[in-house]
Short mmCIF file of C-alpha atoms and ligand atoms in Angstrom, two decimals:
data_model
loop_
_atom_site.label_atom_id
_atom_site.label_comp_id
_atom_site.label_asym_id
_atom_site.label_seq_id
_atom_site.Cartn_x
_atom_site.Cartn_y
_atom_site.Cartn_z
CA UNK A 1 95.65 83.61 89.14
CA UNK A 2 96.72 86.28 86.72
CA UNK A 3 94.54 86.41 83.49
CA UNK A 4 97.75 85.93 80.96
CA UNK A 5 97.45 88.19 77.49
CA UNK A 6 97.44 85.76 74.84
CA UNK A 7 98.58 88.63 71.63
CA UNK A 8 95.56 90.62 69.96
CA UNK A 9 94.35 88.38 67.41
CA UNK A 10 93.87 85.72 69.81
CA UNK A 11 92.37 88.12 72.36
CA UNK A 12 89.80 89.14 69.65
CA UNK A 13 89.68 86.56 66.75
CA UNK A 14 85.87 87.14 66.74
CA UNK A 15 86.65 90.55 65.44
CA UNK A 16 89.54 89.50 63.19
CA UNK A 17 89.45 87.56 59.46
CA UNK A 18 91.49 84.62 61.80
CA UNK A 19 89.80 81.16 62.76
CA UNK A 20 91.10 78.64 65.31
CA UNK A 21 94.05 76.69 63.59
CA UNK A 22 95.06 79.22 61.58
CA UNK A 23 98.93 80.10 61.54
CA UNK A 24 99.67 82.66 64.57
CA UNK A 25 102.99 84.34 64.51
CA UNK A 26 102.84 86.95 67.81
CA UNK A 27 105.11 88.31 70.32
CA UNK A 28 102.44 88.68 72.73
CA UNK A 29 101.68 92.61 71.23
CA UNK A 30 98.88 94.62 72.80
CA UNK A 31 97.27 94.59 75.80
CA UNK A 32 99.48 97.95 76.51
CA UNK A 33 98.51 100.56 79.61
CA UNK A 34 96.11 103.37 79.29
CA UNK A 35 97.61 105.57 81.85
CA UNK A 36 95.51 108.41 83.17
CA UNK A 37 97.54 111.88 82.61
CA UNK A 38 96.44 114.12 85.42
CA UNK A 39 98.74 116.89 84.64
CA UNK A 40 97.18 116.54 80.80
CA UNK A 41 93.42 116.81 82.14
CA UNK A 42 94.47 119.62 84.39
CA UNK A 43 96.12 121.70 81.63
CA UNK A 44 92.76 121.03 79.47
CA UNK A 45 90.18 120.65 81.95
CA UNK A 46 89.05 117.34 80.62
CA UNK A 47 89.90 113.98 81.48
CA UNK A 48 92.82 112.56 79.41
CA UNK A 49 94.00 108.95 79.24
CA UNK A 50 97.35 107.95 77.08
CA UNK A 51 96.94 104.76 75.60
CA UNK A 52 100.92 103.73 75.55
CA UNK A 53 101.82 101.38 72.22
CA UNK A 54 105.61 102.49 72.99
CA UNK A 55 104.73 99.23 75.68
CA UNK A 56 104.25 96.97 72.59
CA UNK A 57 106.84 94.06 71.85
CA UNK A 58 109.15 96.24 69.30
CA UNK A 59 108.12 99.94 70.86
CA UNK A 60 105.41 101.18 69.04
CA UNK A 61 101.92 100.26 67.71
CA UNK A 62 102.78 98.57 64.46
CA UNK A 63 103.18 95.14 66.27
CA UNK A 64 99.06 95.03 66.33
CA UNK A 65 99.06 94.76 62.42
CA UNK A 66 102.56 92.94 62.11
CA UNK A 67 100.96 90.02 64.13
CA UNK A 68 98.07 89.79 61.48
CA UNK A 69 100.21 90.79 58.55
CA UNK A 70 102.69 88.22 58.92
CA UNK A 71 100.45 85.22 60.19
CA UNK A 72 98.55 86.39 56.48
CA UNK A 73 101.75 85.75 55.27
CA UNK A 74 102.60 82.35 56.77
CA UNK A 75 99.22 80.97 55.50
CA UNK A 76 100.03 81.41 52.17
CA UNK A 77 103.38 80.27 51.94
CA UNK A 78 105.28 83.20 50.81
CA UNK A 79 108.54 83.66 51.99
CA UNK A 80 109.84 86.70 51.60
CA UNK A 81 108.38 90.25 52.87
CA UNK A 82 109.07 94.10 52.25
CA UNK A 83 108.17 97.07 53.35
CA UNK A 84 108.89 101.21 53.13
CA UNK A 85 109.73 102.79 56.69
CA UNK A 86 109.67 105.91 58.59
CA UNK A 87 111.55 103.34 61.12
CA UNK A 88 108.84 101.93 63.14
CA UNK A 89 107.46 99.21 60.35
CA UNK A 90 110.96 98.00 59.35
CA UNK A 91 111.74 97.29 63.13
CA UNK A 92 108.50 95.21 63.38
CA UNK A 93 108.10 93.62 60.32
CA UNK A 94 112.23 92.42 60.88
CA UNK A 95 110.93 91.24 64.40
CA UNK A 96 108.10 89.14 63.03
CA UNK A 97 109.53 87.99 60.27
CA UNK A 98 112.20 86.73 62.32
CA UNK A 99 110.05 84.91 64.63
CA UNK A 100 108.19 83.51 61.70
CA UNK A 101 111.80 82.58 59.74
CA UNK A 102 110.97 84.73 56.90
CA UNK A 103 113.13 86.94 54.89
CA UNK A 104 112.73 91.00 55.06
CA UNK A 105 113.36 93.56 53.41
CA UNK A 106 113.27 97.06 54.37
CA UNK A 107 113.27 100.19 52.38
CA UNK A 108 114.31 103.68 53.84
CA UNK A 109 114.80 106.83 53.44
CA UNK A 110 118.73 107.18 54.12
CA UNK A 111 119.43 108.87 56.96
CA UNK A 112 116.41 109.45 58.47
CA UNK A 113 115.50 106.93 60.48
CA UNK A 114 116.33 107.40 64.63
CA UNK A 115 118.90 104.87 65.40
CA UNK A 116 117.05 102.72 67.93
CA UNK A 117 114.78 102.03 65.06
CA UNK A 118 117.83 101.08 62.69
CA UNK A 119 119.31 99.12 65.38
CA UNK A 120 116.47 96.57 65.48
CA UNK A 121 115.96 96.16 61.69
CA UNK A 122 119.91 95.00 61.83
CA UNK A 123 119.71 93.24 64.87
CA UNK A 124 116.60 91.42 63.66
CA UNK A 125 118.54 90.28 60.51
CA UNK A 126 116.48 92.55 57.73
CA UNK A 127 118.13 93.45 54.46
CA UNK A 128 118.07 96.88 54.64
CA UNK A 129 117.98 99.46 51.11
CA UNK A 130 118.35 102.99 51.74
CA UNK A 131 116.80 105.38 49.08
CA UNK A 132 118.23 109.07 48.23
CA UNK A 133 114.52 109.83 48.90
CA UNK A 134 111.60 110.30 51.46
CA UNK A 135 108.92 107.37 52.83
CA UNK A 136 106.49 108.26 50.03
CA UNK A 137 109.22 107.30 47.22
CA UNK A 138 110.19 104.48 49.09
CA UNK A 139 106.40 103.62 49.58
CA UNK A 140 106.40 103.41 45.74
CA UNK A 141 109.57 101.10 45.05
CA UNK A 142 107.87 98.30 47.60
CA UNK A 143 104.98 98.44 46.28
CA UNK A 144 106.20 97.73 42.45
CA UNK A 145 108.22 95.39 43.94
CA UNK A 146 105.32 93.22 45.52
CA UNK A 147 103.63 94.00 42.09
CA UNK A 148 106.34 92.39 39.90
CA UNK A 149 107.97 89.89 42.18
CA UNK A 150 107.10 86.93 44.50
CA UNK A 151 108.01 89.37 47.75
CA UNK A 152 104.95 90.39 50.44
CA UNK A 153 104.11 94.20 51.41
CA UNK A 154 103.70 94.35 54.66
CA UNK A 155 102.47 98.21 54.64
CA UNK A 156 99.41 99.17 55.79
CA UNK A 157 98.28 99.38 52.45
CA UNK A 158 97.90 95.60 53.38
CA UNK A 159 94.27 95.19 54.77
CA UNK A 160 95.37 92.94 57.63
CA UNK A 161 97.27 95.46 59.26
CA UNK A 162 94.46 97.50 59.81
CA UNK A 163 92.45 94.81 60.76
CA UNK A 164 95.08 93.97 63.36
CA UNK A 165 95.42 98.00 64.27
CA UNK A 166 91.65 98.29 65.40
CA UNK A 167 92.31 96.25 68.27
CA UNK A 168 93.78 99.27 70.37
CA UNK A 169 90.24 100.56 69.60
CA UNK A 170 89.00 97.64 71.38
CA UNK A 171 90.85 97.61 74.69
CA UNK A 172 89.97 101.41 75.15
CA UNK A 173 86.36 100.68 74.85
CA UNK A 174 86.85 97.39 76.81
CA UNK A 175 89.02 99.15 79.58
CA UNK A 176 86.99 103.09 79.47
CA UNK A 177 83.83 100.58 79.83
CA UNK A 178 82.81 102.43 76.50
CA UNK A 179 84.26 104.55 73.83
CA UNK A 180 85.79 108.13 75.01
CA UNK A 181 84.16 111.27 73.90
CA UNK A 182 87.31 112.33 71.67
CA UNK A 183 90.67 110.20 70.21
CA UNK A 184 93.59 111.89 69.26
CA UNK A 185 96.34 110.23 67.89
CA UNK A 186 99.14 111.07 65.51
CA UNK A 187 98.77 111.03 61.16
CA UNK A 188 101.79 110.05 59.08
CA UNK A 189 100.77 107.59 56.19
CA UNK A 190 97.17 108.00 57.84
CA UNK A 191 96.54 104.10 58.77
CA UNK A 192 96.44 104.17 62.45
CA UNK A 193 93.35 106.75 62.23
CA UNK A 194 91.48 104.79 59.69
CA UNK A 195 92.05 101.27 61.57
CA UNK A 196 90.91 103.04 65.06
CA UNK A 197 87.62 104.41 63.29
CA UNK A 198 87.10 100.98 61.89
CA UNK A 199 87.65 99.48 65.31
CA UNK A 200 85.27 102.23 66.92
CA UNK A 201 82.71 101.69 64.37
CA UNK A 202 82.62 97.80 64.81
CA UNK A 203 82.10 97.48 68.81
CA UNK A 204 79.60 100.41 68.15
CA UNK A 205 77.97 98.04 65.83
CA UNK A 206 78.41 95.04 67.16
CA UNK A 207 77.46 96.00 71.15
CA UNK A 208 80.45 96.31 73.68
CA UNK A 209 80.52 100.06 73.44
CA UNK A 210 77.35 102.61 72.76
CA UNK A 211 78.90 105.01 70.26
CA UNK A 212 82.01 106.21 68.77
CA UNK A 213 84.46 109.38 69.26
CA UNK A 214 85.30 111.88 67.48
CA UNK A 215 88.50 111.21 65.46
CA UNK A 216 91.25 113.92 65.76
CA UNK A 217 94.14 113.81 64.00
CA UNK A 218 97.53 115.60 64.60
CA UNK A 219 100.15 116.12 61.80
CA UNK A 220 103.51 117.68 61.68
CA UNK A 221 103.47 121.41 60.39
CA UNK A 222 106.20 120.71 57.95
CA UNK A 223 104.55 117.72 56.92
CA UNK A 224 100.77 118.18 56.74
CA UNK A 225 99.23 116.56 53.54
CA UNK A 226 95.47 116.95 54.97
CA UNK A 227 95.97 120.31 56.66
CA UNK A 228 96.55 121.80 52.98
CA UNK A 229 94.16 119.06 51.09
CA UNK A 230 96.79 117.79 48.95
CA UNK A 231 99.63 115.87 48.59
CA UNK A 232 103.27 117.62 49.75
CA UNK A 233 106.36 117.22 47.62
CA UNK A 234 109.20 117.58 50.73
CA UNK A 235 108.06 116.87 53.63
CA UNK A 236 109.99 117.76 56.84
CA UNK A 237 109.47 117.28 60.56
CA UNK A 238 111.92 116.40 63.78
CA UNK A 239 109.36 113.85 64.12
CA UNK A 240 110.97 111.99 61.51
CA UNK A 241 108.16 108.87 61.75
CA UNK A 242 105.66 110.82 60.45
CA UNK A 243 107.82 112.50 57.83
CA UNK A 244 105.36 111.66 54.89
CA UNK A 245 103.70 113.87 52.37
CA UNK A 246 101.81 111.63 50.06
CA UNK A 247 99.62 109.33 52.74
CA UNK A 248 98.49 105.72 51.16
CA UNK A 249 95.65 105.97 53.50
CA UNK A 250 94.41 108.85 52.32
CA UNK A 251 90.45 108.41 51.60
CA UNK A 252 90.02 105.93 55.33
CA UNK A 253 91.64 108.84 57.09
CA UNK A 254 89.25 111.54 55.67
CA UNK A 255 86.31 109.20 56.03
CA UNK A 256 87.23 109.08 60.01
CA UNK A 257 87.94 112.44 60.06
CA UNK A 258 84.57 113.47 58.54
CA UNK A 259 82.49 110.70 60.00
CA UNK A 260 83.69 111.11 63.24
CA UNK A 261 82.59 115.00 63.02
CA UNK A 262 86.37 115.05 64.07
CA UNK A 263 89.45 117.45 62.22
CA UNK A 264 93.09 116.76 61.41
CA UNK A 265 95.19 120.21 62.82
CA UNK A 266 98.97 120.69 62.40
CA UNK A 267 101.25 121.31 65.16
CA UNK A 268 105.23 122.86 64.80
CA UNK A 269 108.46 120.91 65.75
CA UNK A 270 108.49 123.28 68.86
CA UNK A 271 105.18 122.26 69.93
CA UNK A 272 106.20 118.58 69.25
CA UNK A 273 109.13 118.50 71.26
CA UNK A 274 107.71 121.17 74.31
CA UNK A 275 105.06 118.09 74.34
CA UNK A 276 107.26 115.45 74.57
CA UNK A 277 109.29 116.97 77.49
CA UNK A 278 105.99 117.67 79.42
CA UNK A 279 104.82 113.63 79.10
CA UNK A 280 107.84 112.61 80.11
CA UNK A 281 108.20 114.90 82.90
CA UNK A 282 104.49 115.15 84.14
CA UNK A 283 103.34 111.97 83.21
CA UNK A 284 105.96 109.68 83.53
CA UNK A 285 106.12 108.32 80.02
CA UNK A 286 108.66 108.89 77.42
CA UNK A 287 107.32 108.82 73.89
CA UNK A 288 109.24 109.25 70.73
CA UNK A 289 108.59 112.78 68.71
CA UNK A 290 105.48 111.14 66.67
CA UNK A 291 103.84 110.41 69.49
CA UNK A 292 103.95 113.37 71.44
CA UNK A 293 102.21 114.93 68.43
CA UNK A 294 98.65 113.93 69.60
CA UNK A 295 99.26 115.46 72.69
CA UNK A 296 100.73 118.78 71.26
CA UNK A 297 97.49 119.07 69.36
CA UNK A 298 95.29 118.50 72.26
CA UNK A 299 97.04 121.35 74.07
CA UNK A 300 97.21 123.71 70.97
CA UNK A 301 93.12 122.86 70.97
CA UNK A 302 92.76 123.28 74.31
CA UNK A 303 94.31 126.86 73.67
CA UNK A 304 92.09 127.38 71.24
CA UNK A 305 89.30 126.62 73.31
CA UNK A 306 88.29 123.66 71.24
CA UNK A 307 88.45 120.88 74.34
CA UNK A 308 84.54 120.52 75.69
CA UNK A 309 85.05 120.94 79.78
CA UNK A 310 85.04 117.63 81.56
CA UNK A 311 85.33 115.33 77.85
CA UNK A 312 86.60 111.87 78.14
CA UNK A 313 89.69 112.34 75.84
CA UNK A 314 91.92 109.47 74.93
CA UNK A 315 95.46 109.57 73.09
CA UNK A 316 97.55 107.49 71.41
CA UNK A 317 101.30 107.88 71.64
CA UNK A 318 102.21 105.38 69.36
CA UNK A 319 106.08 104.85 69.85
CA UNK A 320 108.83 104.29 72.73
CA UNK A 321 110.93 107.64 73.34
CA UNK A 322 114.32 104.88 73.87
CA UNK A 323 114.25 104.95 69.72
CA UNK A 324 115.17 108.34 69.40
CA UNK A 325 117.44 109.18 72.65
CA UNK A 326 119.71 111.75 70.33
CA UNK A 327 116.11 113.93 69.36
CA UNK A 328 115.12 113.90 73.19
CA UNK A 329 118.31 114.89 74.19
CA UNK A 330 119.78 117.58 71.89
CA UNK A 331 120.18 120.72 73.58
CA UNK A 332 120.12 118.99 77.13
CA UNK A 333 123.16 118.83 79.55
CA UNK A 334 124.25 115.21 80.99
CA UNK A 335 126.62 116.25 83.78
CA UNK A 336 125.90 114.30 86.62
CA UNK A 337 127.74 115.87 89.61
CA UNK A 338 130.42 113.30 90.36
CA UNK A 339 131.08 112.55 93.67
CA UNK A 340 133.87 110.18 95.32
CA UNK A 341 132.54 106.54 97.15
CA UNK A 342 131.25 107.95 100.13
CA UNK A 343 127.87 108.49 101.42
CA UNK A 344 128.11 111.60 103.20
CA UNK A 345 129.30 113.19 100.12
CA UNK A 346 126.28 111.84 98.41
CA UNK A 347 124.24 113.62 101.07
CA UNK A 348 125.98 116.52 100.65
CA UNK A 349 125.59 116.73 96.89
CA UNK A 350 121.55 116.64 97.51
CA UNK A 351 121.34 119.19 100.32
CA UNK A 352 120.33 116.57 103.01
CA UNK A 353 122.93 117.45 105.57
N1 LIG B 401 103.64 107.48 65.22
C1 LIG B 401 104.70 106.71 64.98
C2 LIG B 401 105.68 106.48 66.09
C3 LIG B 401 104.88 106.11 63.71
O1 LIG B 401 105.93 105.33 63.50
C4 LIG B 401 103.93 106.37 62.70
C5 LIG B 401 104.09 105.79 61.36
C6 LIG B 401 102.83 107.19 63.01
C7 LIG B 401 102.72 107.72 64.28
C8 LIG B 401 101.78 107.50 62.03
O2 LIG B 401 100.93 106.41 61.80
O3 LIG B 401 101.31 106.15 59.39
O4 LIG B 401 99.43 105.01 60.52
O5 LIG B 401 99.41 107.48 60.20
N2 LIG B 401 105.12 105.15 61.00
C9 LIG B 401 105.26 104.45 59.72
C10 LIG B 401 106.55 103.64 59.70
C11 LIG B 401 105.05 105.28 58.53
O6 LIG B 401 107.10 103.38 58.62
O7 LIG B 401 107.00 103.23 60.76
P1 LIG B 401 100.21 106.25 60.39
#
């Protein structure tokens, strides 16, 4: 019989601050595919694995540190959660709380977010605020909010979302049968690289895998924050999820980044999108812009010649590409040839007769 996945903090309590009997509010998150990429490895002559959270319950990664986040929650008896969003963390903190029958509340930075994201914070019931403003001011409202009023942040400035991130960590190591030789993943507001070092670090520690990767990081040109070493006042990007100048995360990230003997690069919009159209063509997965970011800077590195021949190089693309359909598609024609009901016509049209 199949093994069923039970949701990450119930596959890994042991690992988590969670005890039988606690309050679990999942959707069954994790447990996503790490798909080998051939025509990745080929391109960088190493062998490249994309670990795909756009597979997760609401289409990207956050659902690992919802889960924990809002089960948190539920134990102590609050009732109401917020959070700031690039998109990705309003749609998943609307899903959960609506499993868990709490009210949310989402800030955003008006008109910004990719409509599939919007779409589920309505559909999920959120109350949504749009700011004249990027994530970081937003970031900065939710957080005097939670200050000041009985309300939850459900950021990652939370510690259980991290906690709840590292588990992607985990099933690499568990699936790889150890840790890969290099990680590349994505950096917006910089806590998906501190939660996957923290995950590394622990089954280094603790015995399921030998050692730990090195941690590289990808940010958007327009939107770099550790590529200059300081904060950024406007940031801009296509890859609007990542769209962050002032990351909360700051100090984890450069502790993975350093630790790791690892680097955060920046990559351009081009780059970004020339990335995303090769995944989805090559590889057979469609990723939103922020995703496709790790994989533009393993190619730019490769370039570069900074890809060791033969390494064991997993990346994260963090979101589904369905979110953002109008970014993938601008500047593509959709004219299907039409045809009449007829099957020789049909034949015709693809040069089989
Ligand atoms: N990729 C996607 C698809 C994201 O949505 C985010 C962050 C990141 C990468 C970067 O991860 O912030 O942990 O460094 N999205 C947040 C949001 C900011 O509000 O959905 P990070």
């Amino acid at each position: 019989m199949a093994q069923l996945w039970r949701g990450v903090i119930r596959e890994y309590m042991e690992y988590l601050p969670f005890a039988e009997g606690d309050p679990i509010i999942t959707l069954g998150e994790g447990g996503t595919p790490l798909v080998p990429a051939d025509a990745i490895s080929r391109r960088v002559g190493a062998d490249v694995w994309l670990k795909v959270e756009g597979a997760n319950p609401t289409g990207s990664f956050k659902d690992r540190g919802m889960t924990a986040a809002i089960s948190k929650v539920v134990a102590e008896g609050s009732t109401t959660v917020v959070c700031a969003s690039t998109g990705n963390t309003s749609a998943s903190a609307a899903a959960y709380a609506a499993k868990a029958g709490l009210r949310c509340a989402v800030v955003l930075p008006q008109g910004k977010i990719a409509a599939g994201k919007m779409a589920q914070a309505v559909v999920h019931g959120a109350i949504l605020l749009a700011v004249d403003g990027n994530f970081d001011d937003c970031l900065n409202i939710v957080r005097a909010l939670a200050d000041s009023y009985p309300v939850s942040l459900v950021n990652s400035v939370n510690p259980f979302r991290l906690q709840g991130q590292k588990t992607a960590a985990f099933e690499i190591c568990d699936e790889l049968g150890d840790a890969p030789d290099i990680h590349v993943l994505p950096v917006g507001n910089a806590g998906n690289i501190s939660a996957y070092w923290m995950g590394y670090r622990e089954y280094a520690e603790r015995g399921p895998a030998t050692r730990t990767p090195r941690m590289w990081g990808v940010q958007a040109e327009g939107a770099a924050p550790f590529v200059k070493g300081e904060p950024i006042k406007n940031p801009e990007t296509v890859a609007t999820a990542i769209r962050i100048g002032n990351p909360a995360s700051w100090d984890l990230a450069v502790a993975a980044r350093d630790e790791s003997g690892g680097w955060i690069r920046a990559v351009s919009d081009t780059q970004i999108l020339a990335a995303q159209a090769m995944i989805a063509a090559e590889v057979g997965v469609f990723v939103e812009p922020a995703s496709a970011a790790s994989v533009a800077g393993l190619l730019a590195a490769a370039e570069a010649g900074d890809v060791p021949k033969g390494a064991r190089i997993t990346c994260t693309v963090t979101g589904n590409g369905l979110k953002d359909t109008e970014t993938a598609l601008a500047g593509r024609v959709l004219d299907p040839t039409v045809i009449p009901v007829d099957i020789a016509a049909a034949a015709d049209a693809l040069g089989l007769s």
